[in-house]
Coordinates of C-alpha atoms and ligand atoms in Angstrom, one line a residue:
X1 CA 211.4 67.3 -75.1
X2 CA 209.8 64.8 -77.7
X3 CA 206.4 65.7 -76.5
X4 CA 204.3 68.5 -77.6
X5 CA 200.5 68.9 -76.0
X6 CA 197.9 69.6 -78.8
X7 CA 194.5 69.5 -76.6
X8 CA 193.3 70.4 -73.3
X9 CA 189.8 69.8 -72.3
X10 CA 190.0 71.6 -68.9
X11 CA 189.3 69.7 -65.1
X12 CA 188.0 66.7 -65.6
X13 CA 186.6 64.0 -62.6
X14 CA 187.6 60.3 -63.0
X15 CA 185.6 59.1 -65.9
X16 CA 184.1 56.0 -64.5
X17 CA 183.5 57.7 -60.6
X18 CA 179.7 57.4 -61.3
X19 CA 178.7 58.6 -57.8
X20 CA 176.3 57.5 -55.2
X21 CA 174.0 59.7 -53.5
X22 CA 175.4 60.1 -50.0
X23 CA 179.0 61.3 -52.1
X24 CA 176.9 63.5 -54.5
X25 CA 177.7 66.7 -52.7
X26 CA 181.5 65.6 -51.5
X27 CA 184.5 67.5 -53.2
X28 CA 185.6 65.5 -56.5
X29 CA 188.8 64.3 -57.5
X30 CA 189.8 66.2 -60.7
X31 CA 192.6 66.9 -63.1
X32 CA 193.7 68.6 -66.3
X33 CA 193.2 66.7 -69.0
X34 CA 195.7 67.5 -71.5
X35 CA 196.6 65.1 -74.5
X36 CA 199.8 64.9 -75.9
X37 CA 202.1 63.9 -79.1
X38 CA 205.5 62.1 -79.2
X39 CA 207.2 63.2 -81.9
X40 CA 209.6 60.7 -82.1
X41 CA 207.5 57.0 -81.3
X42 CA 204.5 59.1 -83.0
X43 CA 202.6 58.0 -79.8
X44 CA 199.7 59.9 -78.5
X45 CA 198.7 60.1 -74.6
X46 CA 197.3 61.7 -72.1
X47 CA 199.3 63.4 -69.7
X48 CA 198.3 62.6 -66.3
X49 CA 198.4 59.5 -65.5
X50 CA 196.3 57.9 -62.7
X51 CA 197.6 54.5 -60.8
X52 CA 195.6 51.5 -62.0
X53 CA 194.5 50.3 -58.5
X54 CA 192.3 54.1 -58.4
X55 CA 191.1 53.2 -61.8
X56 CA 190.7 49.2 -62.0
X57 CA 189.2 48.1 -58.9
X58 CA 186.2 46.2 -57.0
X59 CA 184.2 48.8 -58.0
X60 CA 184.5 49.0 -61.8
X61 CA 181.5 49.5 -63.8
X62 CA 181.5 48.8 -67.3
X63 CA 180.6 45.2 -68.4
X64 CA 181.4 44.2 -71.9
X65 CA 178.3 42.2 -72.3
X66 CA 176.3 45.0 -72.0
X67 CA 175.9 45.4 -75.9
X68 CA 174.8 42.7 -78.2
X69 CA 177.6 44.4 -80.8
X70 CA 180.7 43.6 -78.3
X71 CA 178.9 39.9 -77.8
X72 CA 178.9 39.8 -81.9
X73 CA 182.0 40.8 -82.6
X74 CA 183.7 38.5 -79.7
X75 CA 181.6 35.4 -81.1
X76 CA 182.8 35.9 -84.8
X77 CA 186.6 36.4 -83.7
X78 CA 186.4 33.0 -81.7
X79 CA 184.8 31.6 -85.0
X80 CA 188.0 33.3 -87.0
X81 CA 191.1 32.7 -84.3
X82 CA 189.6 28.5 -84.0
X83 CA 189.5 28.1 -87.8
X84 CA 192.9 29.6 -88.1
X85 CA 194.6 29.1 -85.4
X86 CA 193.5 26.3 -84.0
X87 CA 194.7 27.5 -80.0
X88 CA 195.3 25.2 -77.1
X89 CA 195.4 27.4 -74.9
X90 CA 194.2 31.1 -75.2
X91 CA 194.4 33.9 -73.0
X92 CA 192.8 37.0 -72.5
X93 CA 194.0 40.3 -70.9
X94 CA 190.9 42.1 -69.1
X95 CA 188.5 39.0 -69.6
X96 CA 186.1 41.9 -67.9
X97 CA 182.8 39.8 -67.7
X98 CA 183.9 36.6 -69.9
X99 CA 182.1 37.8 -73.4
X100 CA 185.2 36.6 -75.3
X101 CA 186.4 33.7 -73.3
X102 CA 183.1 31.8 -73.0
X103 CA 183.2 31.2 -76.7
X104 CA 185.9 28.5 -76.3
X105 CA 186.4 25.4 -74.0
X106 CA 186.9 26.2 -70.1
X107 CA 189.7 24.6 -69.8
X108 CA 191.7 26.1 -73.4
X109 CA 191.4 29.6 -71.5
X110 CA 193.0 32.1 -69.0
X111 CA 190.9 34.8 -67.9
X112 CA 192.9 38.5 -66.2
X113 CA 190.9 40.4 -64.7
X114 CA 191.9 43.0 -62.2
X115 CA 188.0 44.1 -61.1
X116 CA 187.8 41.4 -59.2
X117 CA 183.9 42.8 -59.1
X118 CA 183.9 41.7 -62.8
X119 CA 186.5 38.7 -62.8
X120 CA 183.8 37.0 -60.7
X121 CA 180.8 36.9 -62.8
X122 CA 183.5 33.9 -64.8
X123 CA 184.8 32.4 -62.2
X124 CA 181.4 31.6 -61.1
X125 CA 181.1 29.6 -64.6
X126 CA 183.3 28.0 -63.5
X127 CA 186.1 29.7 -65.7
X128 CA 190.1 29.6 -65.0
X129 CA 190.2 33.7 -64.1
X130 CA 192.9 35.8 -62.4
X131 CA 192.0 38.8 -60.3
X132 CA 194.9 40.5 -61.6
X133 CA 197.4 43.0 -63.0
X134 CA 199.0 41.6 -66.2
X135 CA 202.6 41.3 -65.3
X136 CA 205.9 39.5 -65.6
X137 CA 205.2 37.9 -62.2
X138 CA 201.6 36.9 -63.3
X139 CA 202.6 35.5 -66.7
X140 CA 205.5 33.5 -64.8
X141 CA 203.5 32.1 -62.5
X142 CA 200.4 31.1 -65.4
X143 CA 203.9 29.7 -67.1
X144 CA 205.0 27.6 -64.4
X145 CA 201.2 26.7 -63.8
X146 CA 200.1 26.0 -68.0
X147 CA 203.1 26.4 -70.1
X148 CA 202.9 28.9 -72.9
X149 CA 200.2 29.4 -74.6
X150 CA 199.0 30.1 -78.5
X151 CA 197.1 33.3 -78.1
X152 CA 196.9 36.2 -76.7
X153 CA 193.8 38.0 -77.0
X154 CA 193.1 41.7 -75.4
X155 CA 190.6 44.1 -76.3
X156 CA 190.3 48.1 -75.0
X157 CA 192.8 47.1 -72.2
X158 CA 196.3 47.9 -73.1
X159 CA 195.6 50.8 -74.3
X160 CA 194.6 51.5 -70.4
X161 CA 198.3 50.1 -69.3
X162 CA 200.8 52.6 -68.6
X163 CA 204.0 50.3 -68.4
X164 CA 204.0 49.3 -72.3
X165 CA 207.6 48.1 -71.3
X166 CA 205.8 45.7 -68.8
X167 CA 202.9 45.1 -70.8
X168 CA 205.3 43.5 -73.9
X169 CA 207.6 41.4 -71.9
X170 CA 205.2 39.3 -69.3
X171 CA 203.4 38.9 -73.1
X172 CA 207.0 37.5 -74.8
X173 CA 207.6 35.5 -71.4
X174 CA 204.1 33.1 -72.6
X175 CA 203.6 33.5 -76.1
X176 CA 204.5 30.7 -78.1
X177 CA 207.5 31.1 -80.5
X178 CA 204.9 30.8 -82.9
X179 CA 202.1 32.1 -81.2
X180 CA 199.7 35.4 -82.3
X181 CA 198.9 38.3 -80.0
X182 CA 195.4 40.1 -80.9
X183 CA 195.0 43.5 -79.8
X184 CA 191.9 45.8 -80.7
X185 CA 191.8 48.8 -79.6
X186 CA 190.3 52.4 -80.2
X187 CA 191.9 53.7 -84.1
X188 CA 193.6 57.3 -83.5
X189 CA 192.5 57.7 -87.3
X190 CA 188.7 57.4 -86.7
X191 CA 189.0 59.5 -83.9
X192 CA 191.2 62.5 -85.2
X193 CA 188.4 62.2 -88.6
X194 CA 185.6 61.6 -86.1
X195 CA 185.8 64.5 -84.2
X196 CA 185.8 61.9 -81.0
X197 CA 187.5 64.1 -78.4
X198 CA 185.8 61.8 -75.7
X199 CA 187.7 58.7 -76.7
X200 CA 190.2 60.8 -74.2
X201 CA 190.1 60.5 -70.7
X202 CA 192.2 59.1 -68.0
X203 CA 191.7 55.1 -68.4
X204 CA 192.3 55.5 -72.4
X205 CA 196.4 56.2 -71.5
X206 CA 197.0 55.6 -75.1
X207 CA 195.3 56.0 -78.6
X208 CA 197.2 53.9 -81.1
X209 CA 197.7 54.5 -84.5
X210 CA 199.5 51.7 -86.7
X211 CA 202.9 53.9 -86.7
X212 CA 202.8 54.5 -83.4
X213 CA 202.4 50.5 -82.1
X214 CA 204.7 49.5 -84.8
X215 CA 207.5 51.7 -83.2
X216 CA 206.7 50.2 -80.0
X217 CA 206.5 46.3 -80.6
X218 CA 210.0 46.6 -82.5
X219 CA 211.6 47.4 -79.5
X220 CA 210.1 43.8 -78.0
X221 CA 210.7 41.9 -80.9
X222 CA 207.0 41.8 -82.3
X223 CA 205.4 42.6 -85.4
X224 CA 202.3 43.4 -86.7
X225 CA 201.0 40.9 -89.5
X226 CA 197.2 41.5 -90.1
X227 CA 195.0 44.7 -89.6
X228 CA 191.3 44.3 -89.4
X229 CA 189.2 47.7 -89.5
X230 CA 186.2 47.2 -86.9
X231 CA 183.2 49.7 -86.6
X232 CA 183.5 49.0 -82.7
X233 CA 184.2 52.2 -80.4
X234 CA 183.5 54.2 -83.4
X235 CA 186.2 52.7 -85.2
X236 CA 189.1 50.4 -84.1
X237 CA 192.0 48.3 -85.2
X238 CA 192.7 44.7 -84.3
X239 CA 196.2 44.2 -84.8
X240 CA 197.2 40.5 -85.5
X241 CA 201.2 40.3 -84.3
X242 CA 203.8 37.8 -84.0
X243 CA 207.1 37.1 -82.6
X244 CA 210.3 37.7 -85.0
X245 CA 211.0 34.4 -85.1
X246 CA 206.7 33.2 -85.9
X247 CA 206.4 32.4 -89.1
X248 CA 202.3 34.3 -90.0
X249 CA 203.0 35.7 -93.7
X250 CA 203.1 39.7 -93.3
X251 CA 199.6 40.5 -95.3
X252 CA 199.0 43.5 -97.5
X253 CA 196.6 45.5 -94.8
X254 CA 199.5 46.4 -92.8
X255 CA 201.1 48.1 -95.8
X256 CA 197.4 49.8 -96.4
X257 CA 197.0 50.9 -93.1
X258 CA 200.7 52.2 -93.1
X259 CA 200.1 54.4 -96.0
X260 CA 196.4 55.8 -95.2
X261 CA 197.6 57.3 -91.8
X262 CA 201.1 58.8 -93.3
X263 CA 198.3 60.2 -96.3
X264 CA 196.3 62.0 -93.1
X265 CA 199.1 63.4 -91.5
X266 CA 199.6 61.2 -88.2
X267 CA 202.9 61.8 -87.6
X268 CA 202.8 65.1 -88.0
X269 CA 202.3 67.8 -85.2
X270 CA 200.2 70.1 -87.6
X271 CA 197.5 67.4 -88.0
X272 CA 197.2 66.9 -83.9
X273 CA 196.7 71.1 -83.7
X274 CA 193.9 71.2 -87.0
X275 CA 192.0 68.4 -85.0
X276 CA 192.6 70.8 -81.2
X277 CA 190.8 73.7 -83.4
X278 CA 187.9 71.2 -84.2
X279 CA 187.6 69.9 -80.9
X280 CA 186.7 73.9 -79.6
X281 CA 184.6 74.3 -82.7
X282 CA 182.4 71.4 -81.8
X283 CA 182.1 72.3 -78.1
X284 CA 180.7 75.8 -78.9
X285 CA 178.2 73.7 -81.2
X286 CA 177.1 71.7 -79.3
X287 CA 176.5 73.9 -76.0
X288 CA 174.3 76.2 -78.9
X289 CA 172.2 72.9 -79.9
X290 CA 171.2 72.9 -75.9
X291 CA 171.3 76.3 -75.6
X292 CA 168.6 76.4 -78.7
X293 CA 166.5 73.4 -77.6
X294 CA 166.3 74.7 -74.0
X295 CA 165.6 77.6 -74.8
X296 CA 161.6 75.4 -76.8
X297 CA 161.8 74.3 -73.5
X298 CA 162.3 70.8 -74.8
X299 CA 162.9 67.7 -72.7
X300 CA 166.5 66.4 -73.4
X301 CA 167.8 63.0 -71.7
X302 CA 171.0 61.1 -72.0
X303 CA 171.4 57.5 -73.7
X304 CA 174.3 55.3 -72.2
X305 CA 176.5 56.9 -69.6
X306 CA 180.1 56.2 -70.9
X307 CA 183.2 57.1 -69.6
X308 CA 183.4 58.8 -73.1
X309 CA 180.5 61.1 -72.0
X310 CA 182.3 62.1 -68.7
X311 CA 185.0 64.0 -71.0
X312 CA 182.0 65.5 -73.1
X313 CA 179.7 66.8 -70.9
X314 CA 182.8 68.1 -68.7
X315 CA 184.7 69.9 -71.5
X316 CA 181.1 71.4 -72.3
X317 CA 179.7 72.0 -69.1
X318 CA 176.5 70.6 -69.4
X319 CA 174.9 69.9 -66.5
X320 CA 171.7 69.0 -65.1
X321 CA 170.6 72.4 -67.0
X322 CA 170.5 70.4 -69.9
X323 CA 170.1 66.9 -69.8
X324 CA 166.8 65.6 -67.0
X325 CA 168.8 62.0 -66.5
X326 CA 170.5 59.3 -68.3
X327 CA 169.3 55.9 -69.3
X328 CA 171.9 53.0 -68.8
X329 CA 171.2 49.5 -68.3
X330 CA 174.8 48.9 -66.3
X331 CA 173.1 48.3 -62.7
X332 CA 176.4 49.7 -61.1
X333 CA 175.3 52.9 -62.8
X334 CA 172.1 53.2 -62.1
X335 CA 170.6 55.6 -59.4
X336 CA 173.9 57.2 -59.3
X337 CA 175.2 60.2 -60.7
X338 CA 177.7 61.3 -63.9
X339 CA 180.8 62.1 -62.1
X340 CA 181.8 65.8 -62.1
X341 CA 178.3 66.8 -63.7
X342 CA 176.3 64.9 -61.2
X343 CA 173.0 64.1 -64.0
X344 CA 171.4 61.2 -62.3
X345 CA 171.2 57.8 -63.5
X346 CA 168.4 55.5 -64.1
X347 CA 167.5 52.6 -65.3
X348 CA 166.6 52.1 -68.7
X349 CA 163.0 52.1 -70.2
X350 CA 162.3 51.9 -73.3
X351 CA 162.2 55.9 -75.2
X352 CA 158.7 57.0 -75.2
X353 CA 157.9 60.5 -77.6
X354 CA 154.9 61.0 -75.0
X355 CA 157.7 62.1 -72.5
X356 CA 160.9 62.5 -74.1
X357 CA 161.8 65.5 -77.1
X358 CA 165.1 64.7 -77.3
X359 CA 167.8 62.4 -76.7
X360 CA 171.8 62.4 -75.8
X361 CA 173.4 59.8 -77.3
X362 CA 176.3 59.0 -74.9
X363 CA 176.9 55.7 -76.4
X364 CA 176.9 57.1 -79.9
X365 CA 179.5 54.2 -80.7
X366 CA 176.6 51.6 -80.5
X367 CA 174.1 54.2 -82.8
X368 CA 172.9 51.2 -85.3
X369 CA 171.6 49.3 -82.3
X370 CA 170.5 51.6 -80.3
X371 CA 168.1 52.5 -83.4
X372 CA 166.9 49.5 -84.3
X373 CA 165.9 49.6 -80.7
X374 CA 164.5 52.7 -80.3
X375 CA 162.8 52.6 -83.5
X376 CA 159.4 53.3 -82.4
X377 CA 160.5 56.7 -80.9
X378 CA 162.4 57.8 -83.8
X379 CA 159.4 56.4 -85.7
X380 CA 157.0 58.8 -83.3
X381 CA 159.1 61.7 -84.8
X382 CA 161.4 61.5 -81.1
X383 CA 165.0 63.1 -81.7
X384 CA 168.9 62.5 -81.1
X385 CA 172.0 64.4 -80.4
X386 CA 175.4 63.5 -81.5
X387 CA 178.6 65.0 -81.6
X388 CA 180.6 62.8 -84.0
X389 CA 181.8 63.6 -86.1
X390 CA 180.5 67.4 -85.3
X391 CA 177.1 68.3 -82.8
X392 CA 174.0 67.6 -85.1
X393 CA 170.5 66.4 -84.3
X394 CA 169.6 63.3 -86.3
Ligands
TYD401 P1 180.5 52.2 -73.7 O1 180.7 52.6 -75.1 O2 181.4 50.7 -73.9 O3 181.6 52.3 -72.8 P2 182.8 53.3 -72.2 O4 182.2 53.4 -71.1 O5 183.6 53.1 -72.6 O6 182.7 54.8 -73.0 O7 179.5 51.9 -72.6 C1 178.4 51.9 -73.1 C2 177.5 52.2 -71.8 O8 176.1 52.2 -72.6 C3 177.2 51.3 -71.2 O9 177.5 51.8 -69.9 C4 175.9 50.9 -71.1 C5 175.1 51.5 -72.0 N1 174.2 50.7 -72.9 C6 172.7 51.0 -73.0 O10 172.4 51.8 -71.6 N2 172.1 51.0 -73.9 C7 172.2 50.2 -75.1 O11 171.6 49.9 -75.7 C8 173.8 50.0 -75.0 C9 174.4 49.3 -76.8 C10 174.5 50.5 -74.1

């Protein structure tokens, strides 16, 4: 056995399963959220894995375009790709509502998005999108129609797919020999450093480190040649990957990242056991903050009903006794209830200190953007509760 459990986040509902009023009192599907470390491949993954069809279907609520931070990040990357790689064809795995591909000409792009409710948004704008799961079969189909592609991009998607074998084999089929694969996902070292245990939930099957990803890619003749550290989603890595025969030079950033991870102990189980102890302490502290404020009769609401916050709320048993309601800009989440904890979610309105004392920041990964937006509330003395790197009021 190579896999060792190091974290137990208790019984959890499916993180994006926001409940309609009519289903609020029905029994929810729950699972035990445990996280394990593979001592052989160094890969960190959740233990119980659900089928993609259950999680990514025509009811998927997430929209990439909901945040200015993401829109800006995609725009900047598209400039870089055009300048550096001059692609004729670019394919995106997990194109969501088109926030990235819309930066390119329509005839230049191919989008893959199995959640047809979101895929429809880009198709209606006449982009070439497929409402299908990424697979060898789909890769062959696109190959026959369009030929090989120069660049493949995938943000926050590869870590959601169980069968990495299928993912990388399908990529190899359609990527040109000197093509570039760019993948972007939350970074394990940042998750461990910032105690963001809420990166673990049913959709995030893996949280990659450079060491683990390199081990996996090796099997498919793929090699990381550049890494960019991003602030996105509380710290992500953007990996630039080439085929073995590709001509790109391996840049210094790869070695720098690997050395940093080894120094941090990302390849040792003791690092994960220590993390698990910090998570237990984090839970205690967060509960204490809510209890103290509730004793003082403070009104607390939530900001950003994220999938991540499902993990926190259920792990720490935070429900309507602590948080009156959540505000969220995503229309598919509004007038529903948070999974498991059943806190109502309402349409976003600007925060007002006359009505609210404290705000639990579910979308902590967009803190800078949100604090800018809520300047008035902050100037009026409004406070936020945040759980990373440790629970505190700011
Ligand atoms: P996000 O952190 O991207 O993802 P996940 O669900 O994967 O954990 O979700 C951000 C959520 O926060 C999304 O539902 C939109 C919401 N949001 C707001 O309501 N207001 C804002 O200003 C921002 C940036 C996000």
